[in-house]
PDB file of C-alpha atoms in Angstrom:
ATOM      1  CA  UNK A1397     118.609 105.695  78.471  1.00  0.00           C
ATOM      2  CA  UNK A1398     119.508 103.338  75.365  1.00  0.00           C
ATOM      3  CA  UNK A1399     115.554 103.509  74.195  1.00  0.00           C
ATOM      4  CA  UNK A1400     115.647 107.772  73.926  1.00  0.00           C
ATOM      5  CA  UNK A1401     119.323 107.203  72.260  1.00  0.00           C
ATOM      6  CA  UNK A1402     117.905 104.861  69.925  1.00  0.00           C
ATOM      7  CA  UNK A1403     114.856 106.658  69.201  1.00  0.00           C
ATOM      8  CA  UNK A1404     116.719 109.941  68.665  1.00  0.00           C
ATOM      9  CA  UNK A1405     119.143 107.752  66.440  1.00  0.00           C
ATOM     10  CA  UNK A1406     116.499 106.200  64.567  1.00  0.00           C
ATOM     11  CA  UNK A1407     114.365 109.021  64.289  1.00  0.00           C
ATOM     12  CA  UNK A1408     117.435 111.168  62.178  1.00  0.00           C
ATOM     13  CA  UNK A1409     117.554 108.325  59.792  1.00  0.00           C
ATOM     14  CA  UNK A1410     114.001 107.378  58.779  1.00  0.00           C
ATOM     15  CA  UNK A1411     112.219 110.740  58.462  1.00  0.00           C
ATOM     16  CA  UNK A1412     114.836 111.587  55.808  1.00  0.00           C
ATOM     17  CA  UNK A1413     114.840 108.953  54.165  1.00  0.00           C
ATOM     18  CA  UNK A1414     111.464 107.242  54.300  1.00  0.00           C
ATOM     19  CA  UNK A1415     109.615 110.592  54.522  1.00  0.00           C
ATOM     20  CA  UNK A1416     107.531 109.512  57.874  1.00  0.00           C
ATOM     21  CA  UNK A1417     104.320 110.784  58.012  1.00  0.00           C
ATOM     22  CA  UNK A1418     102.333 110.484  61.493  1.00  0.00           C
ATOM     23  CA  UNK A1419      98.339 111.268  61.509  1.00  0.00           C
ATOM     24  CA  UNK A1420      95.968 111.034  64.758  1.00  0.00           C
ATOM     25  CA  UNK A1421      98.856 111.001  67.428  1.00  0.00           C
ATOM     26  CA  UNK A1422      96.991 113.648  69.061  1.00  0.00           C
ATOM     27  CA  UNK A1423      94.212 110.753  70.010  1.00  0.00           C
ATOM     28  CA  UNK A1424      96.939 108.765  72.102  1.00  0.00           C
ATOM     29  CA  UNK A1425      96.810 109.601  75.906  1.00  0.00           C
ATOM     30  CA  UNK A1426      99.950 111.700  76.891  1.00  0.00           C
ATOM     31  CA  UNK A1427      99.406 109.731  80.388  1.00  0.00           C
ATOM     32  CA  UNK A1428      98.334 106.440  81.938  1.00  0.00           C
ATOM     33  CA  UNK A1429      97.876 102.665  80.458  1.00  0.00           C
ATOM     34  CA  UNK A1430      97.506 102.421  76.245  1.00  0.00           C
ATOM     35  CA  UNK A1431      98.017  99.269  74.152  1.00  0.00           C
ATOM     36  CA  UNK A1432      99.741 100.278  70.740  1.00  0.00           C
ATOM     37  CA  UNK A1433      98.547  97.364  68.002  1.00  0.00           C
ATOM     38  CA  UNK A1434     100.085  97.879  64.992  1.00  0.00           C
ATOM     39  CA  UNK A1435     100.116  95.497  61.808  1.00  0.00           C
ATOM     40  CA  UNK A1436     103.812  94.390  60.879  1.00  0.00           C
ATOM     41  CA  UNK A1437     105.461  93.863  57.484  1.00  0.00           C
ATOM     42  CA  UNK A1438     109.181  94.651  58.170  1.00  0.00           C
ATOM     43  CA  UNK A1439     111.704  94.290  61.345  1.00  0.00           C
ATOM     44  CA  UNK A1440     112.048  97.844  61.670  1.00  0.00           C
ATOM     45  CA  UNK A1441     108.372  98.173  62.546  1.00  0.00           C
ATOM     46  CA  UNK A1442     109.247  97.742  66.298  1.00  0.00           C
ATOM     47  CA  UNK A1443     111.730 100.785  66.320  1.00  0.00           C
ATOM     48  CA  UNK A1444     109.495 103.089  63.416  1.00  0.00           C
ATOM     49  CA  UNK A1445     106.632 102.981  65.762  1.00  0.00           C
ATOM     50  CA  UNK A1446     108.740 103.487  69.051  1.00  0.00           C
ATOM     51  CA  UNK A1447     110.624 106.454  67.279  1.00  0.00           C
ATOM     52  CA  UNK A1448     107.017 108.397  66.337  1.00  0.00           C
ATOM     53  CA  UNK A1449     105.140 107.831  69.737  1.00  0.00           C
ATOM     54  CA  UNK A1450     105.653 110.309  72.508  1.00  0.00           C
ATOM     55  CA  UNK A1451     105.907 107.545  75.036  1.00  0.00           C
ATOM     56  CA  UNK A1452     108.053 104.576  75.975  1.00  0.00           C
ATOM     57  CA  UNK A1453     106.204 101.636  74.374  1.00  0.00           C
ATOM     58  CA  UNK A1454     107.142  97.803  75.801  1.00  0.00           C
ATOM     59  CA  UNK A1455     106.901  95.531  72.664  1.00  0.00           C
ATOM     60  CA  UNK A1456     105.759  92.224  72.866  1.00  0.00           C
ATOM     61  CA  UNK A1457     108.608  90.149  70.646  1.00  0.00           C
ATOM     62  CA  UNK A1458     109.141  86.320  70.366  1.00  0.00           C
ATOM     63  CA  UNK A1459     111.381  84.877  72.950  1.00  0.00           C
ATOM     64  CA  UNK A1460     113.892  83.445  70.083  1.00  0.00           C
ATOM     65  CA  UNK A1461     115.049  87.357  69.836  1.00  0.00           C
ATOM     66  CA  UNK A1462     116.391  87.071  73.495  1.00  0.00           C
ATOM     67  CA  UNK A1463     118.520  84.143  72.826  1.00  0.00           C
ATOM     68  CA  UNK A1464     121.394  85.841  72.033  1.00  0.00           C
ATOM     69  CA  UNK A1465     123.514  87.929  73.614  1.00  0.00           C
ATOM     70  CA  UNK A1466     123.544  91.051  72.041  1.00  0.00           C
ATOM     71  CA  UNK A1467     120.208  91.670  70.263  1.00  0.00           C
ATOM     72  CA  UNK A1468     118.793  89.912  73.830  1.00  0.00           C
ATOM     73  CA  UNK A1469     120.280  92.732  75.957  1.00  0.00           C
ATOM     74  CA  UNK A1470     119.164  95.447  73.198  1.00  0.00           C
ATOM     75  CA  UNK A1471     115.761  94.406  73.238  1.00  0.00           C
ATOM     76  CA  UNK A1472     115.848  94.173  77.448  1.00  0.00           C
ATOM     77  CA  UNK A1473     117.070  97.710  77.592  1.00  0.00           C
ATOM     78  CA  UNK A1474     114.833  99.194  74.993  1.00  0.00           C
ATOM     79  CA  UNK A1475     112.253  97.731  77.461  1.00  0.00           C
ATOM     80  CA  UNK A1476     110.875  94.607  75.222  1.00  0.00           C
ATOM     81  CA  UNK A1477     109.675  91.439  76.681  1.00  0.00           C
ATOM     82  CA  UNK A1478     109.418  87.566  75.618  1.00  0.00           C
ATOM     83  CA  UNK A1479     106.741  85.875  74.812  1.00  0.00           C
ATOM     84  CA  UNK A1480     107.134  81.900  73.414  1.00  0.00           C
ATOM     85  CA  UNK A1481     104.247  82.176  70.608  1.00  0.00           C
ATOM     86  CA  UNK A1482     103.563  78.487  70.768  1.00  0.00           C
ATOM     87  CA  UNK A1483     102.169  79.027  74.307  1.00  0.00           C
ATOM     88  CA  UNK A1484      99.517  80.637  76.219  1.00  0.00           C
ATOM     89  CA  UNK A1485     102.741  82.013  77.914  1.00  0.00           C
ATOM     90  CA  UNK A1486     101.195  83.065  81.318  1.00  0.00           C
ATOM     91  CA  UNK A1487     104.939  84.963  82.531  1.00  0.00           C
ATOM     92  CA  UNK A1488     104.297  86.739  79.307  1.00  0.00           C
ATOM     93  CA  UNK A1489     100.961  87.860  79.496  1.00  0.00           C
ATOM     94  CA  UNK A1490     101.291  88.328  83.620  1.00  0.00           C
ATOM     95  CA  UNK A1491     104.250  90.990  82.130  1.00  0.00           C
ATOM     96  CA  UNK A1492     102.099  92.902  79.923  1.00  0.00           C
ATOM     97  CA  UNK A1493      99.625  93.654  82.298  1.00  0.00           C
ATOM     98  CA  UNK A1494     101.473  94.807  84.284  1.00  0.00           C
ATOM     99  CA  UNK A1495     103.002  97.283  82.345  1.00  0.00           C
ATOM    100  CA  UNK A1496      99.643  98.315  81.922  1.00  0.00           C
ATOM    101  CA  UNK A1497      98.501  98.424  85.690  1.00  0.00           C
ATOM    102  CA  UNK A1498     102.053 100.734  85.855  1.00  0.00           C
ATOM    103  CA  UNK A1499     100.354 102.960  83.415  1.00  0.00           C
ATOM    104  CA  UNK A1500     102.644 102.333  80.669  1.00  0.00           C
ATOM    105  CA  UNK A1501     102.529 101.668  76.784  1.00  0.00           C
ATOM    106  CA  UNK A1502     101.852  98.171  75.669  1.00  0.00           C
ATOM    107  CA  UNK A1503     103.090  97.493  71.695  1.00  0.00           C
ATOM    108  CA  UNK A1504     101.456  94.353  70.284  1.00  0.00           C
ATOM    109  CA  UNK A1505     101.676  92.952  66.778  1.00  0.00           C
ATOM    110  CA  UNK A1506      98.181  91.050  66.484  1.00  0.00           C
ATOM    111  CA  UNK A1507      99.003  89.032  64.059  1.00  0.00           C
ATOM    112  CA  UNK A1508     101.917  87.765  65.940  1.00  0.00           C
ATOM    113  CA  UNK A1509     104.241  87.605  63.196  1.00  0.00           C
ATOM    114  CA  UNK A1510     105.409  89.590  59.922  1.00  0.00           C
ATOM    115  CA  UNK A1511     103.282  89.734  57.230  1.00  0.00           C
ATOM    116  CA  UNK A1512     105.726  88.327  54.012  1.00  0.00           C
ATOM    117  CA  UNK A1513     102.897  89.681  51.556  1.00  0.00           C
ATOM    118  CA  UNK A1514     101.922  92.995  53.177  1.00  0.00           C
ATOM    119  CA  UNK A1515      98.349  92.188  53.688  1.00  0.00           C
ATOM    120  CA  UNK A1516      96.990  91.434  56.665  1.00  0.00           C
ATOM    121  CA  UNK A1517      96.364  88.333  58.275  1.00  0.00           C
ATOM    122  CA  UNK A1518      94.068  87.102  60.977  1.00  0.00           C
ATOM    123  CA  UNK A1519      94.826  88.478  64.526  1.00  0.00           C
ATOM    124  CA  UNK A1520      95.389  86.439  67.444  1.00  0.00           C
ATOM    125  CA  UNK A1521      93.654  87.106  70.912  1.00  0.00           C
ATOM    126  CA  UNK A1522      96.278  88.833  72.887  1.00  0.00           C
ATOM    127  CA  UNK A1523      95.240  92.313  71.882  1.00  0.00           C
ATOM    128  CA  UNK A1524      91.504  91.315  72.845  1.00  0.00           C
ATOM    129  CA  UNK A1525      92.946  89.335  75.486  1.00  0.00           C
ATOM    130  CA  UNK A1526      94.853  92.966  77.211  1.00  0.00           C
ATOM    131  CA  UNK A1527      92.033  95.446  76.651  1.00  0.00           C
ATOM    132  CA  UNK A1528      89.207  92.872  78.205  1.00  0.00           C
ATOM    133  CA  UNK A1529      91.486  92.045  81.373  1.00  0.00           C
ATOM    134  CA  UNK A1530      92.675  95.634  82.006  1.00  0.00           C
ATOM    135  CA  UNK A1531      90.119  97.502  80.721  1.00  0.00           C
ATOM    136  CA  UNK A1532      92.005  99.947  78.885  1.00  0.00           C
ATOM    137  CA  UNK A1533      91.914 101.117  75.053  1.00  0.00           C
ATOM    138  CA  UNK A1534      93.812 100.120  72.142  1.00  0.00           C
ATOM    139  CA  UNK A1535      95.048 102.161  69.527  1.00  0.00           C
ATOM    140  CA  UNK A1536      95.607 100.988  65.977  1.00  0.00           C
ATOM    141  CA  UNK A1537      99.244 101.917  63.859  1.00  0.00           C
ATOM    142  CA  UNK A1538      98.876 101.162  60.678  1.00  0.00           C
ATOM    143  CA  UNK A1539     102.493 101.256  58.515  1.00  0.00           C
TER     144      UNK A1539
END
């Protein structure tokens, strides 16, 4: 309930005022498992991509996010998950799986952290890592 509230919420605010543009959503399956990599510059990424995709995507965010109480409860209930980046966290990996054997939306930043420059940097495995071990497609976002 909180993710379509927030997504309706967020959605209001950015189109107006950042002008959102969307291209190639048609290319996304409406139904069954998709991992969503996108690159990420800002901490509004997570919600910009959530608010333009026409299904509930689980993000991938660093554990430290669930520490406290508040933004930890947000992020459970907009249906996030922890990962500890300093790891091969297996509870982490084990999760996003299964969101994909469930059929739902995996969101991954490759990179595994913001980019402070805008460019992009050198991906890490994971996104390799979920579409060799479930067999399933990824998608790119670029922002």
């Amino acid at each position: 309930m909180l993710y379509y509230l927030g997504k309706f919420l967020i959605s209001i605010l950015f189109y107006p005022l950042f002008r959102v543009k969307v291209t190639g959503r048609q290319h996304i399956p409406k139904k069954g498992p998709v991992i969503i990599c996108s690159n990420h510059t800002s901490n509004l990424d997570p919600p910009v991509v959530g608010m333009t995709a026409s299904r509930t995507i689980h993000f991938m965010a660093k554990e430290e996010l669930f520490s406290g109480k508040i933004l930890g409860g947000i992020l459970k209930r907009v249906h996030a998950f922890p990962v500890n980046r300093g790891l091969a966290d297996r509870n982490a990996l084990r999760g996003g799986l299964k969101i994909l054997e469930e059929g739902g939306t995996l969101g991954l930043f490759p990179e595994g952290t913001r980019s402070k420059d805008g460019k992009p940097g050198n991906a890490l495995p994971g996104v390799g890592f979920f579409a060799l071990r479930s067999q399933r497609k990824s998608f790119p976002v670029s922002l």
